[in-house]
Short mmCIF file of C-alpha atoms in Angstrom, two decimals:
data_model
loop_
_atom_site.label_atom_id
_atom_site.label_comp_id
_atom_site.label_asym_id
_atom_site.label_seq_id
_atom_site.Cartn_x
_atom_site.Cartn_y
_atom_site.Cartn_z
CA GLY Z 150 0.12 -0.09 0.19
CA ASP Z 151 1.10 3.90 0.10
CA SER Z 152 3.37 4.97 2.26
CA VAL Z 153 4.70 8.49 3.44
CA THR Z 154 7.89 9.41 5.32
CA GLN Z 155 8.76 12.46 6.92
CA THR Z 156 11.35 13.91 9.00
CA GLU Z 157 11.40 12.36 12.17
CA GLY Z 158 10.52 13.97 15.31
CA LEU Z 159 11.16 17.26 16.60
CA VAL Z 160 12.69 19.90 14.35
CA THR Z 161 14.48 23.15 16.48
CA LEU Z 162 14.96 26.11 14.71
CA THR Z 163 16.13 29.92 15.90
CA GLU Z 164 13.69 32.40 14.55
CA GLY Z 165 14.41 33.81 11.20
CA LEU Z 166 16.14 30.65 10.07
CA PRO Z 167 14.58 28.72 7.11
CA VAL Z 168 12.74 25.77 7.65
CA MET Z 169 12.80 22.46 5.35
CA LEU Z 170 10.48 19.42 6.42
CA ASN Z 171 11.21 16.33 4.06
CA CYS Z 172 8.25 14.22 2.79
CA THR Z 173 8.89 11.37 0.63
CA TYR Z 174 5.98 8.76 -0.41
CA GLN Z 175 5.45 5.88 -2.17
CA THR Z 176 2.67 5.11 -4.30
CA ILE Z 177 1.87 2.52 -7.49
CA TYR Z 178 -0.64 5.56 -8.44
CA SER Z 179 0.82 7.36 -11.14
CA ASN Z 180 -1.42 11.14 -10.20
CA PRO Z 181 -1.03 11.15 -6.64
CA PHE Z 182 -2.53 14.45 -4.34
CA LEU Z 183 0.13 15.38 -2.38
CA PHE Z 184 -0.75 17.46 0.95
CA TRP Z 185 0.78 18.95 3.86
CA TYR Z 186 -1.50 19.90 7.02
CA VAL Z 187 -0.33 21.74 10.28
CA GLN Z 188 -1.74 21.23 13.54
CA HIS Z 189 -1.37 23.75 16.31
CA LEU Z 190 -1.57 22.73 19.83
CA ASN Z 191 -5.12 22.18 20.78
CA GLU Z 192 -6.39 22.79 17.39
CA SER Z 193 -7.78 20.47 14.42
CA PRO Z 194 -5.43 19.59 11.52
CA ARG Z 195 -5.74 22.33 8.71
CA LEU Z 196 -4.74 22.11 5.30
CA LEU Z 197 -1.87 23.92 4.41
CA LEU Z 198 -0.50 23.21 0.87
CA LYS Z 199 -2.07 20.67 -1.69
CA SER Z 200 -0.44 19.81 -5.19
CA PHE Z 201 -1.02 17.17 -7.69
CA THR Z 202 1.04 18.93 -10.28
CA ASP Z 203 4.66 17.55 -11.19
CA ASN Z 204 7.34 20.46 -10.79
CA LYS Z 205 4.96 22.73 -10.26
CA ARG Z 206 5.77 25.04 -6.78
CA THR Z 207 2.88 25.56 -4.44
CA GLU Z 208 2.69 28.25 -1.82
CA HIS Z 209 0.62 29.64 0.95
CA GLN Z 210 1.20 31.53 4.04
CA GLY Z 211 4.87 31.73 3.59
CA PHE Z 212 5.51 28.09 2.98
CA HIS Z 213 6.02 26.43 -0.46
CA ALA Z 214 6.36 22.70 -1.86
CA THR Z 215 6.95 21.40 -4.95
CA LEU Z 216 5.83 18.06 -6.06
CA HIS Z 217 8.64 15.80 -7.74
CA LYS Z 218 7.54 12.64 -9.10
CA SER Z 219 11.14 11.53 -10.24
CA SER Z 220 12.08 11.34 -6.64
CA SER Z 221 8.54 10.81 -4.97
CA SER Z 222 9.11 14.02 -2.63
CA PHE Z 223 7.16 16.78 -1.27
CA HIS Z 224 9.45 18.99 1.04
CA LEU Z 225 8.00 21.65 2.45
CA GLN Z 226 10.19 24.80 2.98
CA LYS Z 227 10.03 28.61 4.41
CA SER Z 228 12.39 31.14 4.04
CA SER Z 229 12.22 32.50 7.47
CA ALA Z 230 10.92 30.89 10.16
CA GLN Z 231 8.25 32.65 12.85
CA LEU Z 232 7.15 31.75 16.16
CA SER Z 233 3.91 31.10 15.22
CA ASP Z 234 5.20 28.49 12.97
CA SER Z 235 5.50 25.99 16.02
CA ALA Z 236 3.32 23.06 15.52
CA LEU Z 237 2.79 19.63 14.08
CA TYR Z 238 3.33 19.20 10.57
CA TYR Z 239 1.72 16.08 8.26
CA CYS Z 240 2.74 15.03 4.93
CA ALA Z 241 -0.18 12.96 3.20
CA LEU Z 242 -1.07 11.29 0.14
CA SER Z 243 -4.17 10.77 -1.52
CA ASP Z 244 -4.17 8.34 -4.60
CA LYS Z 245 -8.21 8.75 -5.19
CA GLY Z 246 -7.76 11.20 -7.42
CA THR Z 247 -10.49 13.90 -6.76
CA GLN Z 248 -13.05 11.89 -5.47
CA VAL Z 249 -12.62 10.91 -1.97
CA VAL Z 250 -9.62 13.12 -1.18
CA GLY Z 251 -9.78 12.67 2.47
CA GLN Z 252 -8.62 8.96 1.74
CA LEU Z 253 -5.68 9.90 3.14
CA THR Z 254 -2.38 8.14 4.07
CA PHE Z 255 -0.34 10.57 6.30
CA GLY Z 256 3.25 10.47 7.77
CA ARG Z 257 4.08 10.34 11.37
CA GLY Z 258 4.24 14.00 11.64
CA THR Z 259 7.30 16.73 12.54
CA ARG Z 260 6.87 18.54 15.42
CA LEU Z 261 8.57 21.88 14.42
CA GLN Z 262 9.73 24.09 17.70
CA VAL Z 263 10.59 27.53 16.75
CA TYR Z 264 12.58 29.53 19.38
CA ALA Z 265 13.69 33.24 19.85
CA ASP T 43 -18.98 27.91 9.85
CA THR T 44 -15.88 25.73 8.82
CA THR T 45 -15.73 23.51 12.07
CA VAL T 46 -16.23 19.91 12.44
CA LYS T 47 -17.61 19.35 16.04
CA GLN T 48 -16.48 16.29 18.05
CA ASN T 49 -17.72 15.19 21.35
CA PRO T 50 -16.33 14.53 24.23
CA ARG T 51 -12.74 16.00 23.67
CA TYR T 52 -11.67 13.49 26.37
CA LYS T 53 -13.48 10.10 27.26
CA LEU T 54 -12.63 7.24 29.66
CA ALA T 55 -13.71 4.11 29.13
CA ARG T 56 -13.86 0.77 30.94
CA VAL T 57 -11.98 -2.58 29.42
CA GLY T 58 -14.98 -4.40 27.93
CA LYS T 59 -17.63 -1.62 27.86
CA PRO T 60 -19.07 -0.02 24.41
CA VAL T 61 -17.37 3.53 23.53
CA ASN T 62 -19.67 5.97 20.93
CA LEU T 63 -18.02 8.87 19.92
CA ILE T 64 -19.97 11.75 18.22
CA CYS T 65 -18.72 13.84 15.21
CA SER T 66 -21.22 16.80 13.37
CA GLN T 67 -20.42 19.28 10.34
CA THR T 68 -22.75 22.13 9.34
CA MET T 69 -21.18 22.69 6.03
CA ASN T 70 -23.03 19.93 4.02
CA HIS T 71 -20.27 17.59 3.53
CA ASP T 72 -21.36 14.77 1.79
CA THR T 73 -18.46 12.38 3.09
CA MET T 74 -17.43 11.99 6.19
CA TYR T 75 -14.34 10.34 7.98
CA TRP T 76 -12.84 8.68 10.95
CA TYR T 77 -8.71 8.72 11.59
CA GLN T 78 -7.33 7.13 14.52
CA LYS T 79 -4.25 8.69 15.81
CA LYS T 80 -1.59 7.00 18.57
CA PRO T 81 1.52 8.27 19.98
CA ASN T 82 4.36 8.39 17.36
CA GLN T 83 2.41 6.62 14.53
CA ALA T 84 0.76 8.23 11.71
CA PRO T 85 -2.79 9.12 11.45
CA LYS T 86 -4.96 6.01 10.29
CA LEU T 87 -7.86 6.24 8.09
CA LEU T 88 -10.55 3.54 9.92
CA LEU T 89 -13.59 4.26 8.18
CA PHE T 90 -15.32 6.86 5.56
CA TYR T 91 -19.40 7.79 4.78
CA TYR T 92 -19.92 8.66 1.29
CA ASP T 93 -23.58 10.07 1.95
CA LYS T 94 -25.03 6.66 3.35
CA ILE T 95 -22.33 4.52 1.92
CA LEU T 96 -20.25 3.20 4.98
CA ASN T 97 -16.58 2.18 3.67
CA ARG T 98 -14.41 0.53 6.19
CA GLU T 99 -10.91 -0.43 5.72
CA ALA T 100 -10.26 -4.10 5.83
CA ASP T 101 -7.68 -4.44 8.62
CA THR T 102 -10.23 -2.55 10.96
CA PHE T 103 -13.35 -3.71 9.64
CA GLU T 104 -14.40 -5.44 12.53
CA LYS T 105 -13.04 -3.44 15.65
CA PHE T 106 -14.97 -0.30 14.87
CA GLN T 107 -19.02 0.31 13.72
CA SER T 108 -20.13 3.44 12.80
CA SER T 109 -23.73 5.04 12.19
CA ARG T 110 -24.74 8.49 9.90
CA PRO T 111 -28.37 9.17 10.83
CA ASN T 112 -28.38 12.15 8.56
CA ASN T 113 -25.43 14.23 6.70
CA SER T 114 -24.68 16.54 9.72
CA PHE T 115 -23.64 13.69 12.18
CA CYS T 116 -21.74 10.37 12.11
CA SER T 117 -20.53 8.40 14.98
CA LEU T 118 -17.99 6.12 15.67
CA TYR T 119 -18.92 3.08 17.92
CA ILE T 120 -16.66 0.36 19.82
CA GLY T 121 -18.36 -2.60 21.11
CA SER T 122 -15.78 -3.82 23.51
CA ALA T 123 -13.19 -1.39 24.13
CA GLY T 124 -9.64 -2.98 24.57
CA LEU T 125 -6.77 -1.19 25.74
CA GLU T 126 -5.63 -0.70 22.35
CA TYR T 127 -8.08 1.44 21.49
CA SER T 128 -6.68 3.76 23.38
CA ALA T 129 -5.88 6.82 20.85
CA MET T 130 -6.75 10.17 19.47
CA TYR T 131 -9.75 9.67 17.22
CA LEU T 132 -10.17 12.49 14.29
CA CYS T 133 -13.13 13.10 12.34
CA ALA T 134 -13.04 14.87 9.16
CA SER T 135 -15.53 15.78 6.26
CA SER T 136 -15.45 16.94 2.93
CA ARG T 137 -17.41 17.63 -0.51
CA ARG T 138 -16.98 15.82 -3.43
CA ASP T 139 -17.39 19.22 -5.64
CA ARG T 140 -14.65 20.81 -3.59
CA ALA T 141 -12.73 17.35 -3.31
CA THR T 142 -9.37 19.11 -2.06
CA GLU T 143 -10.67 20.23 1.30
CA VAL T 144 -11.00 18.32 3.85
CA PHE T 145 -11.81 19.81 7.11
CA PHE T 146 -10.58 17.79 10.50
CA GLY T 147 -12.31 18.14 14.04
CA LYS T 148 -9.88 18.71 16.96
CA GLY T 149 -10.69 15.13 18.26
CA THR T 150 -11.50 12.72 20.81
CA ARG T 151 -9.09 11.46 23.35
CA LEU T 152 -10.10 8.13 24.35
CA THR T 153 -8.22 6.19 27.09
CA VAL T 154 -9.31 2.78 27.77
CA VAL T 155 -8.57 1.30 31.81
#
């Protein structure tokens, strides 16, 4: 079945430094949807980024990611971390096209902690 | 209102007793999902309803039941709780015509003792 592998555990950064959270995936489906969800403390996971287009950069709220099917990757990046970026980040994959996109395979999550 | 509501936020259950978790949304979403999240593990899809059609994952088929009495509500039912059911349960919803928007609730943390 499908699988998603993320940067393990906790990533700590000083405010202002760049953010890079890795995500790679495995699927036999040729047109997967890839997502990044962010979950702040005591909040629900919410969609941060999504893509199904190969080699096209997608951006939202200062974060960006590019789906690279050749390397099965969808890394999350931001040029300058902010304290408010501290949260749990999930990479997720859907191989159901546009029909049942909530049928997701998640990674284990990466906790980002940004310090002043 | 784009919220998915889950009640209760925390639930304590005894081994062998039934558990019923509730989820609701008022976005007129046709699909509702239940995920299980254990510490240091990825959230795992348990089942989902598309309209009134229930789809259960093969490896959790016998462990969880669900009902959807109307479009807004969906429950997750455990007939006899075991210690292994202790986890966070996340409900989510989406609409097929806006298929890339999936909304999650805050979750119910179930502890079985």
